[in-house]
XYZ file of C-alpha atoms in Angstrom:
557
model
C -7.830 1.016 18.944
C -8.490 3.090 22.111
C -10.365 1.565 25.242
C -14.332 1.615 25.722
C -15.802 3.702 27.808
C -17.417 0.675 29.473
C -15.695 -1.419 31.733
C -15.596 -5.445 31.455
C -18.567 -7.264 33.618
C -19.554 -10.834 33.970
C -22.480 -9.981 31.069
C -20.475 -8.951 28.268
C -17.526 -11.360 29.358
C -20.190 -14.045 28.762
C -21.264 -12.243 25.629
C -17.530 -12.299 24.264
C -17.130 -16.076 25.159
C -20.315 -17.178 22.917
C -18.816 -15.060 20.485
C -15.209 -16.685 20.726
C -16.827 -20.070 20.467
C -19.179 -19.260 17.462
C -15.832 -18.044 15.570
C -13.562 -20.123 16.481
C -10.939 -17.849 18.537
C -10.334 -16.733 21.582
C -11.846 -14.695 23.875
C -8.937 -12.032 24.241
C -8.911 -11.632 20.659
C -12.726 -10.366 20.594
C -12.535 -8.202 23.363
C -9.518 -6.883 21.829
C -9.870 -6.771 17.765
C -13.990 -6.594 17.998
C -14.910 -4.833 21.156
C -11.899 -2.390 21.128
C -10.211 -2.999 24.660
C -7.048 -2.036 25.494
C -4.315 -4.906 26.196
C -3.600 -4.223 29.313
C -6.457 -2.205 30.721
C -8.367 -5.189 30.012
C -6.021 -8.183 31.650
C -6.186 -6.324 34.969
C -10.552 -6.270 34.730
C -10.275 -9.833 33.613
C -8.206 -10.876 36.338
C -10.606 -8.652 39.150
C -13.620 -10.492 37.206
C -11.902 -14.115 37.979
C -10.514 -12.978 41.104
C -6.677 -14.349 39.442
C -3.705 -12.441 40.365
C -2.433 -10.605 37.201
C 1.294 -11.008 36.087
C 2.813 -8.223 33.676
C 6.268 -8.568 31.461
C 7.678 -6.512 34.726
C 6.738 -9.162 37.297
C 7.672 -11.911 34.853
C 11.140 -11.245 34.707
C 11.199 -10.789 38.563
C 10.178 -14.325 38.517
C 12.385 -17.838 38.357
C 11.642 -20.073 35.720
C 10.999 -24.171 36.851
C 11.359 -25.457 33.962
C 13.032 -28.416 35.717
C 9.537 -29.172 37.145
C 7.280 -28.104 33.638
C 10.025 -28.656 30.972
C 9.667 -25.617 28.222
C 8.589 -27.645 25.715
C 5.151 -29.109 27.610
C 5.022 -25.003 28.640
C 4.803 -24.157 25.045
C 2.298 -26.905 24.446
C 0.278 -26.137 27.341
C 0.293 -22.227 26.669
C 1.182 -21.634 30.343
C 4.422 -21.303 32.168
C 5.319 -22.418 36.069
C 7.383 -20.199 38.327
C 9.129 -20.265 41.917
C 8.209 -17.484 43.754
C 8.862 -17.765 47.572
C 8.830 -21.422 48.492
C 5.726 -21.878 46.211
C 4.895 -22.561 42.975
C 3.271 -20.045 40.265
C 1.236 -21.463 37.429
C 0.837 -18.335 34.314
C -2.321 -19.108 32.232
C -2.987 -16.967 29.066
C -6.315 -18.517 28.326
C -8.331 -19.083 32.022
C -11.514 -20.110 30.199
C -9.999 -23.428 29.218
C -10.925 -26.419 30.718
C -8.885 -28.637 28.983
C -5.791 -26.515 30.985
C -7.135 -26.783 34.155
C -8.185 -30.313 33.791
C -4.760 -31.177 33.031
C -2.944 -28.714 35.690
C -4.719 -30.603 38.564
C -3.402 -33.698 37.339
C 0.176 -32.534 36.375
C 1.135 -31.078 39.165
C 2.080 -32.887 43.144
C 2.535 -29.906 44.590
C -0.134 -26.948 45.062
C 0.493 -24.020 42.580
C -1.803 -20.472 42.843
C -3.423 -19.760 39.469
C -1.718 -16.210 37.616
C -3.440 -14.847 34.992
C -1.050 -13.363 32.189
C -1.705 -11.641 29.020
C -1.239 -14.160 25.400
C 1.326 -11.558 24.093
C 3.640 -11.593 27.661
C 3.413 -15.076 27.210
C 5.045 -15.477 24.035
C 7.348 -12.783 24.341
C 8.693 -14.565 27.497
C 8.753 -18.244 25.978
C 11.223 -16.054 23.045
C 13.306 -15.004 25.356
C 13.556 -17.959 27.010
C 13.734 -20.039 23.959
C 17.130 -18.272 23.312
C 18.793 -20.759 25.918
C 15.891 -23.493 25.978
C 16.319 -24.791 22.636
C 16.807 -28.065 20.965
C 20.151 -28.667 22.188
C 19.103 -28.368 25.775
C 16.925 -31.704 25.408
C 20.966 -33.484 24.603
C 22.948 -31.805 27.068
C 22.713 -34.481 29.872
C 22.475 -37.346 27.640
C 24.699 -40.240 29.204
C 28.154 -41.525 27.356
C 29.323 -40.174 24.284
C 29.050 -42.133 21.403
C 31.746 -42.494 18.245
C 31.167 -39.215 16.024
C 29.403 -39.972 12.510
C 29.824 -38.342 9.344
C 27.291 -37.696 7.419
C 23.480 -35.561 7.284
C 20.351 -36.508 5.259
C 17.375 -34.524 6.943
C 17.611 -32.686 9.611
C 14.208 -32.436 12.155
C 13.075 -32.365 15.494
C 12.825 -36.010 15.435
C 15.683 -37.390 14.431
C 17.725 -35.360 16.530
C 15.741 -37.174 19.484
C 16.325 -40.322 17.883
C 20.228 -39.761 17.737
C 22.210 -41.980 19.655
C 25.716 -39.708 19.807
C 25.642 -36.641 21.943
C 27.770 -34.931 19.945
C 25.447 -35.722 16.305
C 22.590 -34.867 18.335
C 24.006 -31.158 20.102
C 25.552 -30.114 16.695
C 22.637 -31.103 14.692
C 19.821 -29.020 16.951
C 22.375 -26.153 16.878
C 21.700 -26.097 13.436
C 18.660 -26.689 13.064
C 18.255 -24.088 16.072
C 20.261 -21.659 14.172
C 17.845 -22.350 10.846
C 14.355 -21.689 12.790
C 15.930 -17.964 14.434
C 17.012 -17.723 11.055
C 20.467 -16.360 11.885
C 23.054 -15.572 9.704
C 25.806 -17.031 11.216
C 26.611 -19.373 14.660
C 29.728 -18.835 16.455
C 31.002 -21.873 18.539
C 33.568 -20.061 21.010
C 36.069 -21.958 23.109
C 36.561 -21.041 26.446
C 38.271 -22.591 29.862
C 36.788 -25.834 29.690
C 33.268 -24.923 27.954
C 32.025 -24.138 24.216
C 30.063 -21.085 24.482
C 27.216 -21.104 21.804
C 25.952 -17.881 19.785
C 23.670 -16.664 16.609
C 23.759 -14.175 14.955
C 20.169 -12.594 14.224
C 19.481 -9.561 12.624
C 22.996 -8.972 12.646
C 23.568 -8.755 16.363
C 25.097 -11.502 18.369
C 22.673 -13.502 21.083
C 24.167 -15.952 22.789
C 21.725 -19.344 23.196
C 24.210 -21.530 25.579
C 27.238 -22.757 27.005
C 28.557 -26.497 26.905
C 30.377 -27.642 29.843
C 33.038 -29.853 29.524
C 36.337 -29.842 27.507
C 35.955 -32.973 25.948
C 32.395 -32.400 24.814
C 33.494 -29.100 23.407
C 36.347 -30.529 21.619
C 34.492 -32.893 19.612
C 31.836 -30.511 18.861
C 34.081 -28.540 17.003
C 35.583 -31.957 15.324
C 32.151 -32.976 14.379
C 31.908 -29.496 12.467
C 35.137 -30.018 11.098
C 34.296 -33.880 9.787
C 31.420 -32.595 8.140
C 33.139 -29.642 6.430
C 36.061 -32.265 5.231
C 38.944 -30.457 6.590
C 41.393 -31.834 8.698
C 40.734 -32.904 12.504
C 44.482 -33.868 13.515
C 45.227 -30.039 12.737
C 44.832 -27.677 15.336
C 47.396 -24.894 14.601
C 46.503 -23.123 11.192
C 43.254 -21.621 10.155
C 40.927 -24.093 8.190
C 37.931 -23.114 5.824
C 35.102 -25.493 4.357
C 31.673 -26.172 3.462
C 28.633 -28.547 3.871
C 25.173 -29.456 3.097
C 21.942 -30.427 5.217
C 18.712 -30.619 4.589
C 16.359 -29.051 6.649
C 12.774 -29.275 6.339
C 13.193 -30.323 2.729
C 15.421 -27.582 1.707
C 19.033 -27.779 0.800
C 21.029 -25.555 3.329
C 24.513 -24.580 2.879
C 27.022 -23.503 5.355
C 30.173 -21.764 5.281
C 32.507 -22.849 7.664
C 35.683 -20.750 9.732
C 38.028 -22.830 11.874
C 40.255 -20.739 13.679
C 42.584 -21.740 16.560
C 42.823 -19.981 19.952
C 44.473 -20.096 23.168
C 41.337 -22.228 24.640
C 41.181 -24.787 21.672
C 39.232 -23.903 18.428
C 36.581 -21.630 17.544
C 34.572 -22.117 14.696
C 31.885 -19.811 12.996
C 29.056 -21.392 10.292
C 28.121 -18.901 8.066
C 24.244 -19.802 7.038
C 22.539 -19.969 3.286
C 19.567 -20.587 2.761
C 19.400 -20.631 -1.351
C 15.980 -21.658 -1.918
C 14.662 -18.535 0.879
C 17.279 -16.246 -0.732
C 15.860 -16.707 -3.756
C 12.475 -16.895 -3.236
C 13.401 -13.407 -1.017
C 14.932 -12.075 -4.922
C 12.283 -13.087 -7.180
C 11.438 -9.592 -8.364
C 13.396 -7.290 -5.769
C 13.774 -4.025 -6.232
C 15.222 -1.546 -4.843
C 12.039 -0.114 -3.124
C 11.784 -3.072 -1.234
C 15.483 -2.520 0.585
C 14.330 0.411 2.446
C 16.486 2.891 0.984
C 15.034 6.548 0.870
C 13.600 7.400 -2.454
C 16.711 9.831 -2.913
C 19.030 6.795 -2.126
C 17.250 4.426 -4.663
C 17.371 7.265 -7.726
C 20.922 7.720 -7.057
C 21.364 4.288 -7.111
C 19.180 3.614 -10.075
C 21.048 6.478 -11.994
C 24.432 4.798 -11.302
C 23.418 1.138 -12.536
C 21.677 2.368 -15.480
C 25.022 3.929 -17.209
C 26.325 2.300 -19.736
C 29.572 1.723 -18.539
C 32.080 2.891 -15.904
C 32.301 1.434 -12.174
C 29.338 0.926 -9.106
C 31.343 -0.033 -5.839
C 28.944 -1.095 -3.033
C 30.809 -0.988 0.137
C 30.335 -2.014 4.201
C 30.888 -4.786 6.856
C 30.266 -8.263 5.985
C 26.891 -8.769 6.638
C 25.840 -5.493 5.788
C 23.581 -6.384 2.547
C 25.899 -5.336 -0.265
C 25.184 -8.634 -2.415
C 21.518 -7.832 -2.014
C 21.967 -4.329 -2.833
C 23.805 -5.262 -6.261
C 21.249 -8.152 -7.206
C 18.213 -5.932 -6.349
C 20.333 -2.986 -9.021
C 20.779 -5.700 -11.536
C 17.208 -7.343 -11.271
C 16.105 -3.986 -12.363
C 18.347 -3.710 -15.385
C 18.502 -7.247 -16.471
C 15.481 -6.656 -19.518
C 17.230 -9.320 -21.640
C 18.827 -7.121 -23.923
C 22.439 -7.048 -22.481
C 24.834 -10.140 -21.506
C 25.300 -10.197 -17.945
C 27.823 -12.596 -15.998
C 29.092 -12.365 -12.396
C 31.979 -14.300 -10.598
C 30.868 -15.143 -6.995
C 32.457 -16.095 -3.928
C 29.748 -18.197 -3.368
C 26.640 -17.916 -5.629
C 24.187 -16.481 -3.125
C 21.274 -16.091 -4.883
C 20.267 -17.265 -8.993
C 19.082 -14.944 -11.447
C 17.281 -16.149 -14.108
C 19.148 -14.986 -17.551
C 22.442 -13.776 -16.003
C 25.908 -16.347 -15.965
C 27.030 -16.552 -12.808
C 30.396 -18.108 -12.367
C 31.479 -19.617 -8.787
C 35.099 -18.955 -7.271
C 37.155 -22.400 -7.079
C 40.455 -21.547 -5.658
C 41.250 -25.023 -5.521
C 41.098 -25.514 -8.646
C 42.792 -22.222 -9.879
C 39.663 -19.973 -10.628
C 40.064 -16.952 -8.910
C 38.317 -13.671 -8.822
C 41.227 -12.078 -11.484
C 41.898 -15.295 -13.705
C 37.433 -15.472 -13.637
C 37.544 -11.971 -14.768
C 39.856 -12.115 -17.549
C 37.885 -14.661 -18.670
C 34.597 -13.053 -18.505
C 35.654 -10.336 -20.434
C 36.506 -12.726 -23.930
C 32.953 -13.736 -23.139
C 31.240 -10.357 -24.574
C 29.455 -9.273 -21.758
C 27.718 -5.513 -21.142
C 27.572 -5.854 -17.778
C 30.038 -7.650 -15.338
C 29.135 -8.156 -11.569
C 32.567 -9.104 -9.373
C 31.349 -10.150 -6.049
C 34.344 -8.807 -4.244
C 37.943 -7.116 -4.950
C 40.273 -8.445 -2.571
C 43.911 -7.248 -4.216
C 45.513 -5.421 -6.389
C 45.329 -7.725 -9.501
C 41.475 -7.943 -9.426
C 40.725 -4.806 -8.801
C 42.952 -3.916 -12.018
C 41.307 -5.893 -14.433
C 37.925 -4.733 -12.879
C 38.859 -1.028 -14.181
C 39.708 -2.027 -17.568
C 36.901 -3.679 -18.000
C 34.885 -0.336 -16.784
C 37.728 1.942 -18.954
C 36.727 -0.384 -22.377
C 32.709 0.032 -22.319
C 31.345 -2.426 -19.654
C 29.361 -1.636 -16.113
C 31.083 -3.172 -13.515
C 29.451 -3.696 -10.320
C 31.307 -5.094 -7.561
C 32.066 -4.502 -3.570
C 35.026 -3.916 -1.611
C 35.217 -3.896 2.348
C 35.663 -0.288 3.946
C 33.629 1.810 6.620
C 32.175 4.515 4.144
C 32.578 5.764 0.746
C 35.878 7.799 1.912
C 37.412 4.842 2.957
C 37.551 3.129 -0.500
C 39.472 5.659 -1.868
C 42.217 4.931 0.801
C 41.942 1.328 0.525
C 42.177 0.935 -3.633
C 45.252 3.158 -2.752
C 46.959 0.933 -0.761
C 46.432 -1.985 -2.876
C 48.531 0.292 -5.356
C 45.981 0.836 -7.993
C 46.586 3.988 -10.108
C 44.315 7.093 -8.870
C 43.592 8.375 -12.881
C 42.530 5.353 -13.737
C 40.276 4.775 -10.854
C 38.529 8.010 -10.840
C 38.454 7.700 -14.707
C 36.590 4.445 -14.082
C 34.471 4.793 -11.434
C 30.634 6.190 -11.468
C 30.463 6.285 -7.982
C 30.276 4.557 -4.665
C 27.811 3.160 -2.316
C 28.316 2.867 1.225
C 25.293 1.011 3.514
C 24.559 -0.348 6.462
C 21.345 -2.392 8.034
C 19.684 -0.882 10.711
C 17.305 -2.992 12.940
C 13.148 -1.780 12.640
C 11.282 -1.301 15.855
C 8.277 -3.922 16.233
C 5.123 -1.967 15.412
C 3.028 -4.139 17.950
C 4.985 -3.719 21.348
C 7.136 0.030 20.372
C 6.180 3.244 22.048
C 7.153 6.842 22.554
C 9.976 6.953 24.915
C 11.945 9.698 25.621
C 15.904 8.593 26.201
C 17.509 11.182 28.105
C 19.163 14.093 27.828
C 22.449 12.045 28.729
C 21.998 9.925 25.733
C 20.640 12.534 23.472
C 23.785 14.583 24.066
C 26.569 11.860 23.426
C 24.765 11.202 20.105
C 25.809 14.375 19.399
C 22.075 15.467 19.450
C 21.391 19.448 20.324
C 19.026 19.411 23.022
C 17.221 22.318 21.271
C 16.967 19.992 18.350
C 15.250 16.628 20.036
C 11.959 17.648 19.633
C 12.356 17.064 16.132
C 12.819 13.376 16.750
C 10.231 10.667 17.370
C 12.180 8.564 20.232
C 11.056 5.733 20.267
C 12.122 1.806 21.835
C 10.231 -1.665 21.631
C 9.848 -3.113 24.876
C 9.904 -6.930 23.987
C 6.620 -9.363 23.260
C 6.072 -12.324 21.132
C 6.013 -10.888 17.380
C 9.696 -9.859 17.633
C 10.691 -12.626 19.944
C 11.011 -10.108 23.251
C 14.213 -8.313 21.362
C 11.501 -4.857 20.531
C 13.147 -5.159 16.625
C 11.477 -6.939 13.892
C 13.100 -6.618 10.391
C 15.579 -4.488 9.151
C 15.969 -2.029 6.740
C 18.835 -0.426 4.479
C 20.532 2.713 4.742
C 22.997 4.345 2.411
C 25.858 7.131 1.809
C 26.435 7.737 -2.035
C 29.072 9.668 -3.709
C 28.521 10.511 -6.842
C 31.561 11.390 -8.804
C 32.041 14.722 -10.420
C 34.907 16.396 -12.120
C 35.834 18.364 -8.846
C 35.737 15.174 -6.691
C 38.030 13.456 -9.454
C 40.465 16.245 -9.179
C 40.892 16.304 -5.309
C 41.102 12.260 -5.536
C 44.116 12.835 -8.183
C 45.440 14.978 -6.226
C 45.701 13.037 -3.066
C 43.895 16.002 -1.252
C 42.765 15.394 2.783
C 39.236 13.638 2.688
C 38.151 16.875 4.800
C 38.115 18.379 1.086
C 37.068 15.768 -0.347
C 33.968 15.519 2.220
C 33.344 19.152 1.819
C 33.334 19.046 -1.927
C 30.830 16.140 -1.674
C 28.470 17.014 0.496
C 28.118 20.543 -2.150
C 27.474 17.827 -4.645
C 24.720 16.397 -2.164
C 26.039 13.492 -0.866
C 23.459 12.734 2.911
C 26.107 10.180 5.476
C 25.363 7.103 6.901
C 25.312 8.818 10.616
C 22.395 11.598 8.680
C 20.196 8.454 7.144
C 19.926 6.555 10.904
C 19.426 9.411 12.428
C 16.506 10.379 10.070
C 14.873 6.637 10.803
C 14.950 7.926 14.512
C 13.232 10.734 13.694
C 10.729 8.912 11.905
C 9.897 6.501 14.679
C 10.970 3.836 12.671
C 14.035 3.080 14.855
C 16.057 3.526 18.490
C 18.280 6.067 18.768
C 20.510 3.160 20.817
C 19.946 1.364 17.366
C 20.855 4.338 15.260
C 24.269 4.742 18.085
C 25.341 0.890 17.363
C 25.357 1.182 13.404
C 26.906 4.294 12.733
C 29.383 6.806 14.560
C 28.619 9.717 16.539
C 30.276 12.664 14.249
């Protein structure tokens, strides 16, 4: 909404505050949503009006933190945050109409601290950027001695991690829960000399959220993950996998865990699931809701609609292939056909299909779960990964003999997987005989629509992403500057992009025929396939992401 012509006065401030109180909200958010003025056109008249000193996100970050005098966790409570600035004290107030604040400022504080007046959405982008290294954990950090290490969760909250009485329970349990509430994918727990650094990974980039001092302290950390997980603390020297359960909130949370030794000690990394939100996230997805372009989603839909043959669905881990496959087979699944998948785990649960976990423990594997499958009389077969030779044999038989196999394989693009199924030995014929076609995707991150602008980057940057200059102004460059919505990163959400090759007769000859992928890219680009580098890019010229976004995804051709 643009700004008034009229500027703020005491008269319609006053007017806005009766307002506020007769609704119930504050008075930013009717001079803002009601009267139409612009965020920060109207923090600087406020601040002239109350004769405060106005901070921006600028100034902010110019500014040190005392959080060792107003811990983060009263700041939060207290909607204000205190900074050192010159041998004094600055107190940031979003809201300077409230009494209660003040009131409670003149009490708090021993020493003198000069009033700064600070817009609600600075605020909150700063306390989540801030809350990447003030979290949970940082309230166990200087406990006093450790304690013996327990086994064993039951519900994990803010409370009883306060009411812990071993360090060690306490640190790994916020991490967790931490780790749940940023809802990241994965947390990495990196040795190094004589610390445990800490990281998540949200919206598939690493942020790192502390470091634990202390070689001891580290040590156990990672033998309190591995007591948990059930694998075997006196062994340091070989790679370890497991898995437990928490409860969070009243959900059932599952992580993967990855024990892997290093010069420093042992790293581990917990991979995060979250069944009940992934499949409250699945209940009736489709395809539309992925992000793909509508081209994308009709090739897509054309591919797991055939009645038999081969959909591969490949990318990095991470990189929303499961989701891709489940959203296909939500769309298909109309009850008429059998359809079972073999999972390594069961991600999400869809209601009428047979889904089969992997126990390699006990001897079910991917191949011997396959064989299997197929003496069950199924139409369509889902294989959540083929990881050798023997798997990804059966997997083409079954597509050869009249089912739809859908299944993923790890590679970079859709050129890649015809290398890779070579090298696990597989027979070309049979493979291009079998196979429909292949999907190749990545997630890109979405610029936050409340704190993104137009910003040009440069013609340095614009040329290394192989960019002609001529060409830029049909881009919409754009970057998110940080606030509270999308914790101060500038990206909220993500969406899905795609590269699809669609096999034809031509592109199964040159396959046979072991011809250089430069032919075989030629010949399917003719046959219209767009590359993953083409789909960013077009998000960046749609505004709807960074071109430094768009740069970390995909490669510059």
């Amino acid at each position: 909404m643009s700004e008034p012509a009229v500027t703020l006065d005491i008269s319609r401030l006053a007017d806005a505050r009766q307002r506020a109180m007769n609704q119930g909200v504050s008075v930013m958010q009717v001079l803002e949503d009601v009267d139409g003025y612009a965020p920060e056109a109207l923090i600087q008249q406020l601040g002239q009006l109350l004769h405060i000193a106005v901070l921006d996100m600028k100034a902010i970050h110019m500014l040190t933190p005392a959080f060792d005098v107003l811990p983060f966790s009263e700041a939060i409570m207290h909607e204000c945050a205190l900074f050192r600035h010159e041998q004094r004290y600055l107190l940031a107030i979003s809201n300077p109409f409230s009494d209660r604040i003040r009131a409670w400022a003149e009490e708090r504080f021993s020493v003198p601290v000069a009033w700064r007046l600070v817009h609600p959405a600075d605020l909150a982008a700063f306390f989540a950027q801030q809350e990447k290294t003030m979290r949970a954990m940082d309230q166990v950090l200087p406990s006093t001695e450790l304690d013996k290490i327990q086994s064993g969760i039951e519900d994990l909250s803010l409370k009883s991690i306060n009411e812990g009485t071993s360090q060690v329970v306490r640190l790994v349990h916020s991490t967790l829960y931490d780790a749940h509430k940023s809802q990241a994918s994965d947390i990495h727990l990196e040795m190094t000399t004589g610390a445990l650094s800490i990281k998540y990974r949200i919206d598939g980039v690493l942020t790192s959220i502390g470091v634990i001092q202390g070689a001891d302290l580290a040590e156990q950390v990672i033998s309190r993950i591995k007591v948990m997980s059930e694998l075997d603390i006196a062994e340091r020297r070989v790679p370890q996998d497991g898995r437990f359960k928490i409860s969070i909130q009243g959900r059932e949370i599952d992580f993967r865990v990855s024990i892997m030794p290093s010069i420093f000690g042992e790293d581990a990394v917990l991979r995060i699931l979250d069944r009940q939100a992934l499949s409250d996230h699945i209940e009736g997805l489709t395809l539309n809701q992925l992000g793909f372009s509508q081209t994308a989603i009709a090739s897509i839909r054309r591919l797991s609609s055939e009645p038999y043959g081969m959909l591969l669905v490949t990318g990095p881990t991470g990189s929303g292939k499961t989701t891709s496959l489940y959203a296909a087979i939500s769309e298909v699944n109309k009850g008429n056909d059998k359809i079972i998948t073999i999972e390594d785990p069961i991600e999400y649960q869809l209601a009428g299909v047979l889904q089969i976990p992997v126990n390699e423990k006990k001897g079910l594997t991917f191949a011997r779960g396959l064989r299997s499958i197929l003496r069950h009389d199924p139409d369509k077969i889902m294989v959540g990964e083929i990881r050798d030779a023997e798997t990804a044999q059966i997997a083409i038989q079954a597509a050869l003999t009249g089912h739809l196999v859908f299944t993923t394989v790890h590679a970079n693009n859709v050129f890649d997987v015809i290398g890779r199924f070579s090298h696990m030995g597989v027979d070309p014929y049979s493979f291009v005989s079998a196979l429909n076609g292949i999907v190749a995707q990545r997630l890109v991150r979405l610029l936050c629509s409340h704190c993104s602008s137009d910003e040009y980057p440069g013609d340095d940057l614009i040329t290394e992403s192989g960019i002609a200059l001529a060409e830029a102004d049909q881009y919409r460059f754009r970057n998110g500057k940080g606030c509270g919505h999308c914790r101060g990163s500038g990206y909220r959400g993500r969406n899905a992009i795609a590269e699809i090759l669609l096999l034809n007769d031509e592109i199964r000859e040159l396959i046979v025929a072991q011809e250089p992928i430069r032919r075989i890219k030629e010949a399917a680009r003719n046959n219209g396939t767009h590359f993953l580098r083409e789909a960013a890019l077009d998000m960046v010229k749609q505004g709807l992401t960074s071109l430094e976004e768009a740069n970390r995804v995909t490669i510059v051709a």
